[in-house]
PDB file of C-alpha atoms in Angstrom:
ATOM      1  CA  MET A   1       0.000   0.000   0.000  1.00  0.00           C
ATOM      2  CA  LYS A   2       1.338   3.442  -0.870  1.00  0.00           C
ATOM      3  CA  ILE A   3       0.938   6.191   1.705  1.00  0.00           C
ATOM      4  CA  LYS A   4       1.739   9.886   1.692  1.00  0.00           C
ATOM      5  CA  VAL A   5       3.898  10.919   4.650  1.00  0.00           C
ATOM      6  CA  LEU A   6       6.077  13.805   5.691  1.00  0.00           C
ATOM      7  CA  LYS A   7       9.729  13.238   4.817  1.00  0.00           C
ATOM      8  CA  LEU A   8      11.837  12.391   7.833  1.00  0.00           C
ATOM      9  CA  GLY A   9      14.510  15.005   8.421  1.00  0.00           C
ATOM     10  CA  THR A  10      12.051  17.800   7.606  1.00  0.00           C
ATOM     11  CA  VAL A  11      12.444  20.814   9.884  1.00  0.00           C
ATOM     12  CA  CYS A  12       9.035  22.183  10.831  1.00  0.00           C
ATOM     13  CA  LEU A  13       7.069  23.999  13.501  1.00  0.00           C
ATOM     14  CA  ASP A  14       4.645  22.429  15.972  1.00  0.00           C
ATOM     15  CA  LYS A  15       1.767  24.919  15.935  1.00  0.00           C
ATOM     16  CA  ALA A  16       0.587  23.907  19.434  1.00  0.00           C
ATOM     17  CA  THR A  17       3.892  24.426  21.309  1.00  0.00           C
ATOM     18  CA  ASN A  18       5.447  26.877  18.812  1.00  0.00           C
ATOM     19  CA  LEU A  19       8.605  24.733  18.910  1.00  0.00           C
ATOM     20  CA  GLN A  20      10.678  24.114  15.804  1.00  0.00           C
ATOM     21  CA  GLY A  21      12.264  20.726  15.345  1.00  0.00           C
ATOM     22  CA  THR A  22      13.133  17.856  13.039  1.00  0.00           C
ATOM     23  CA  LEU A  23      10.880  14.914  12.199  1.00  0.00           C
ATOM     24  CA  THR A  24      12.763  11.774  13.256  1.00  0.00           C
ATOM     25  CA  HIS A  25      10.131   8.989  13.027  1.00  0.00           C
ATOM     26  CA  TRP A  26       6.695   8.248  11.710  1.00  0.00           C
ATOM     27  CA  GLY A  27       4.394   5.390  12.572  1.00  0.00           C
ATOM     28  CA  ILE A  28       1.318   3.926  10.943  1.00  0.00           C
ATOM     29  CA  ASN A  29      -1.137   1.785  12.875  1.00  0.00           C
ATOM     30  CA  MET A  30      -3.723  -0.808  11.864  1.00  0.00           C
ATOM     31  CA  GLY A  31      -6.263   1.970  11.235  1.00  0.00           C
ATOM     32  CA  ALA A  32      -3.807   3.599   8.760  1.00  0.00           C
ATOM     33  CA  ARG A  33      -3.414   6.639  11.029  1.00  0.00           C
ATOM     34  CA  ILE A  34       0.023   8.257  10.899  1.00  0.00           C
ATOM     35  CA  SER A  35       1.826   9.863  13.838  1.00  0.00           C
ATOM     36  CA  TYR A  36       5.202  11.595  13.954  1.00  0.00           C
ATOM     37  CA  LEU A  37       8.023  12.204  16.421  1.00  0.00           C
ATOM     38  CA  LEU A  38       9.389  15.736  16.355  1.00  0.00           C
ATOM     39  CA  GLN A  39      12.759  16.408  18.015  1.00  0.00           C
ATOM     40  CA  PRO A  40      12.680  20.057  19.098  1.00  0.00           C
ATOM     41  CA  LYS A  41      15.959  21.921  18.794  1.00  0.00           C
ATOM     42  CA  GLY A  42      17.686  22.345  22.138  1.00  0.00           C
ATOM     43  CA  LEU A  43      19.114  20.692  25.238  1.00  0.00           C
ATOM     44  CA  ASN A  44      17.626  20.381  28.709  1.00  0.00           C
ATOM     45  CA  ASP A  45      19.301  21.392  32.008  1.00  0.00           C
ATOM     46  CA  GLU A  46      21.221  18.093  32.044  1.00  0.00           C
ATOM     47  CA  GLY A  47      22.688  18.676  28.587  1.00  0.00           C
ATOM     48  CA  GLN A  48      20.413  16.057  26.988  1.00  0.00           C
ATOM     49  CA  PRO A  49      18.164  16.635  23.965  1.00  0.00           C
ATOM     50  CA  VAL A  50      14.772  18.023  24.987  1.00  0.00           C
ATOM     51  CA  GLN A  51      11.958  15.494  24.967  1.00  0.00           C
ATOM     52  CA  LYS A  52      10.521  14.520  21.577  1.00  0.00           C
ATOM     53  CA  LEU A  53       6.919  15.357  20.794  1.00  0.00           C
ATOM     54  CA  TYR A  54       4.476  12.680  19.614  1.00  0.00           C
ATOM     55  CA  LEU A  55       2.016  14.358  17.269  1.00  0.00           C
ATOM     56  CA  GLU A  56      -0.090  14.263  14.136  1.00  0.00           C
ATOM     57  CA  GLU A  57       0.364  16.044  10.808  1.00  0.00           C
ATOM     58  CA  GLU A  58      -2.345  18.603  11.581  1.00  0.00           C
ATOM     59  CA  ARG A  59      -0.162  20.134  14.320  1.00  0.00           C
ATOM     60  CA  LEU A  60       2.733  20.741  11.958  1.00  0.00           C
ATOM     61  CA  SER A  61       3.402  23.751   9.773  1.00  0.00           C
ATOM     62  CA  VAL A  62       4.598  22.100   6.541  1.00  0.00           C
ATOM     63  CA  LYS A  63       4.679  22.668   2.782  1.00  0.00           C
ATOM     64  CA  PRO A  64       3.452  20.374  -0.026  1.00  0.00           C
ATOM     65  CA  GLU A  65       7.057  19.582  -0.991  1.00  0.00           C
ATOM     66  CA  ASP A  66       7.671  18.166   2.511  1.00  0.00           C
ATOM     67  CA  PHE A  67       5.700  15.021   1.593  1.00  0.00           C
ATOM     68  CA  GLU A  68       6.695  11.803  -0.132  1.00  0.00           C
ATOM     69  CA  GLU A  69       4.957   8.609  -1.150  1.00  0.00           C
ATOM     70  CA  VAL A  70       6.149   5.419   0.573  1.00  0.00           C
ATOM     71  CA  GLU A  71       5.297   1.757  -0.016  1.00  0.00           C
ATOM     72  CA  VAL A  72       4.211   0.041   3.222  1.00  0.00           C
ATOM     73  CA  PRO A  73       3.618  -3.741   3.559  1.00  0.00           C
ATOM     74  CA  PHE A  74       0.262  -3.042   5.237  1.00  0.00           C
ATOM     75  CA  GLU A  75      -0.864  -6.660   4.787  1.00  0.00           C
ATOM     76  CA  ILE A  76       1.500  -7.657   7.636  1.00  0.00           C
ATOM     77  CA  LEU A  77      -0.480  -5.629  10.191  1.00  0.00           C
ATOM     78  CA  GLY A  78      -2.972  -7.812  12.022  1.00  0.00           C
ATOM     79  CA  THR A  79      -0.952 -10.995  11.463  1.00  0.00           C
ATOM     80  CA  GLN A  80       1.211 -12.968  13.892  1.00  0.00           C
ATOM     81  CA  VAL A  81       4.935 -12.181  13.715  1.00  0.00           C
ATOM     82  CA  THR A  82       7.987 -13.285  15.692  1.00  0.00           C
ATOM     83  CA  SER A  83      11.354 -11.690  16.411  1.00  0.00           C
ATOM     84  CA  LYS A  84      13.877 -14.319  15.260  1.00  0.00           C
ATOM     85  CA  ALA A  85      16.461 -13.258  17.848  1.00  0.00           C
ATOM     86  CA  SER A  86      14.270 -13.157  20.956  1.00  0.00           C
ATOM     87  CA  GLY A  87      11.250 -15.282  20.085  1.00  0.00           C
ATOM     88  CA  PHE A  88       8.936 -12.386  21.064  1.00  0.00           C
ATOM     89  CA  THR A  89       5.651 -13.195  19.303  1.00  0.00           C
ATOM     90  CA  GLY A  90       2.343 -11.447  18.834  1.00  0.00           C
ATOM     91  CA  MET A  91       0.209  -9.420  16.465  1.00  0.00           C
ATOM     92  CA  ALA A  92       1.847  -6.819  14.226  1.00  0.00           C
ATOM     93  CA  VAL A  93      -0.016  -3.647  15.224  1.00  0.00           C
ATOM     94  CA  GLU A  94       2.087  -0.779  13.854  1.00  0.00           C
ATOM     95  CA  PHE A  95       5.049   0.111  11.644  1.00  0.00           C
ATOM     96  CA  ILE A  96       7.707   2.681  12.519  1.00  0.00           C
ATOM     97  CA  ARG A  97      10.041   4.350  10.006  1.00  0.00           C
ATOM     98  CA  HIS A  98      13.267   5.781  11.436  1.00  0.00           C
ATOM     99  CA  ILE A  99      15.036   8.827  10.030  1.00  0.00           C
ATOM    100  CA  ASN A 100      17.832   6.673   8.569  1.00  0.00           C
ATOM    101  CA  GLY A 101      15.282   4.627   6.602  1.00  0.00           C
ATOM    102  CA  CYS A 102      14.999   1.391   8.569  1.00  0.00           C
ATOM    103  CA  PHE A 103      11.527   0.012   9.114  1.00  0.00           C
ATOM    104  CA  HIS A 104      10.308  -1.527  12.376  1.00  0.00           C
ATOM    105  CA  VAL A 105       7.224  -3.546  13.258  1.00  0.00           C
ATOM    106  CA  VAL A 106       5.514  -3.204  16.638  1.00  0.00           C
ATOM    107  CA  ILE A 107       4.483  -6.568  18.091  1.00  0.00           C
ATOM    108  CA  GLN A 108       1.739  -6.864  20.714  1.00  0.00           C
ATOM    109  CA  PRO A 109       1.680 -10.240  22.509  1.00  0.00           C
ATOM    110  CA  GLN A 110      -1.497 -11.713  23.963  1.00  0.00           C
ATOM    111  CA  GLY A 111      -2.209 -11.973  27.661  1.00  0.00           C
ATOM    112  CA  LEU A 112      -1.229 -10.444  30.954  1.00  0.00           C
ATOM    113  CA  SER A 113       2.099 -10.256  32.752  1.00  0.00           C
ATOM    114  CA  GLU A 114       2.035 -12.708  35.649  1.00  0.00           C
ATOM    115  CA  LYS A 115       4.004 -10.230  37.775  1.00  0.00           C
ATOM    116  CA  THR A 116       2.023  -7.016  37.140  1.00  0.00           C
ATOM    117  CA  LYS A 117      -1.311  -8.433  35.907  1.00  0.00           C
ATOM    118  CA  ALA A 118      -1.162  -5.743  33.180  1.00  0.00           C
ATOM    119  CA  PRO A 119      -1.207  -6.490  29.452  1.00  0.00           C
ATOM    120  CA  ILE A 120       2.206  -7.586  28.191  1.00  0.00           C
ATOM    121  CA  ARG A 121       3.939  -4.533  26.741  1.00  0.00           C
ATOM    122  CA  LYS A 122       4.360  -4.282  23.020  1.00  0.00           C
ATOM    123  CA  CYS A 123       7.881  -3.986  21.554  1.00  0.00           C
ATOM    124  CA  ASP A 124       9.239  -2.890  18.204  1.00  0.00           C
ATOM    125  CA  PHE A 125      11.762  -4.824  16.117  1.00  0.00           C
ATOM    126  CA  ASP A 126      13.517  -4.299  12.819  1.00  0.00           C
ATOM    127  CA  LEU A 127      11.160  -5.920  10.298  1.00  0.00           C
ATOM    128  CA  ARG A 128      14.145  -7.601   8.615  1.00  0.00           C
ATOM    129  CA  GLU A 129      14.714  -9.617  11.788  1.00  0.00           C
ATOM    130  CA  CYS A 130      11.144 -10.923  12.041  1.00  0.00           C
ATOM    131  CA  THR A 131       9.252 -13.839  10.538  1.00  0.00           C
ATOM    132  CA  GLY A 132       5.589 -14.320   9.770  1.00  0.00           C
ATOM    133  CA  ASP A 133       3.272 -15.585   7.065  1.00  0.00           C
ATOM    134  CA  LYS A 134       3.130 -12.190   5.315  1.00  0.00           C
ATOM    135  CA  ILE A 135       6.798 -11.197   5.786  1.00  0.00           C
ATOM    136  CA  VAL A 136       8.977 -11.664   2.716  1.00  0.00           C
ATOM    137  CA  GLU A 137      12.359 -13.053   3.782  1.00  0.00           C
ATOM    138  CA  LEU A 138      15.370 -11.411   2.141  1.00  0.00           C
ATOM    139  CA  SER A 139      18.289 -13.372   0.749  1.00  0.00           C
ATOM    140  CA  GLN A 140      21.606 -13.043   2.622  1.00  0.00           C
ATOM    141  CA  GLN A 141      22.854 -10.635  -0.041  1.00  0.00           C
ATOM    142  CA  GLU A 142      19.659  -8.515   0.025  1.00  0.00           C
ATOM    143  CA  LEU A 143      19.738  -8.427   3.838  1.00  0.00           C
ATOM    144  CA  ALA A 144      23.390  -7.327   3.949  1.00  0.00           C
ATOM    145  CA  ARG A 145      22.754  -4.561   1.395  1.00  0.00           C
ATOM    146  CA  SER A 146      19.616  -3.416   3.240  1.00  0.00           C
ATOM    147  CA  LYS A 147      21.443  -3.227   6.583  1.00  0.00           C
ATOM    148  CA  ARG A 148      24.315  -1.287   4.987  1.00  0.00           C
ATOM    149  CA  GLU A 149      21.945   1.212   3.370  1.00  0.00           C
ATOM    150  CA  ARG A 150      19.478   1.442   6.256  1.00  0.00           C
ATOM    151  CA  PRO A 151      21.074   0.514   9.596  1.00  0.00           C
ATOM    152  CA  SER A 152      18.663  -0.110  12.426  1.00  0.00           C
ATOM    153  CA  PRO A 153      18.915   1.984  15.599  1.00  0.00           C
ATOM    154  CA  THR A 154      17.733   0.985  19.042  1.00  0.00           C
ATOM    155  CA  GLY A 155      16.446   2.995  21.958  1.00  0.00           C
ATOM    156  CA  ASP A 156      13.867   5.305  20.363  1.00  0.00           C
ATOM    157  CA  THR A 157      10.190   4.520  20.501  1.00  0.00           C
ATOM    158  CA  MET A 158       6.971   5.917  19.111  1.00  0.00           C
ATOM    159  CA  GLU A 159       5.355   5.538  22.527  1.00  0.00           C
ATOM    160  CA  PRO A 160       3.830   8.817  23.698  1.00  0.00           C
ATOM    161  CA  ASP A 161       5.159  10.170  26.975  1.00  0.00           C
ATOM    162  CA  LEU A 162       3.128   7.944  29.289  1.00  0.00           C
ATOM    163  CA  PRO A 163       4.072   6.533  32.666  1.00  0.00           C
ATOM    164  CA  PRO A 164       5.086   2.848  32.432  1.00  0.00           C
ATOM    165  CA  SER A 165       1.832   1.814  34.124  1.00  0.00           C
ATOM    166  CA  LEU A 166      -0.187   3.210  31.179  1.00  0.00           C
ATOM    167  CA  ARG A 167       1.954   1.951  28.288  1.00  0.00           C
TER     168      ARG A 167
END
């Protein structure tokens, strides 16, 4: 499925906070709704980047040339997928595109945590490292080229700023 999204790396203004920043991620969920992460320019009192904002296109001051069309394997969403490395398994519920081009899938397992009695938290994984009925497996050569051209980061998330108990 082709979707129209804002280009990552675009510098724009969040109309609600009046903060300028750079788009670093976008995500698309099972309802085909798109959300963005905006990294405002600046450091906090500890010398760390200020907190990213989780927002929708309507909050952003952008131009028509800031958009691009991207092919998304939407048919994977709603199917069962597994991280090959960890064995983490569940339903694919969202995709995340990182600024460097890699593409992650968010997996939501079934059930509750025995310890907390809360739903098991979803996690995102590089799609290239997952298996599932709708995931096309790359050859070793295709995988190596893909990783060279679009390395996969860790540590960032599309989760809004919620306390752990609400995630």
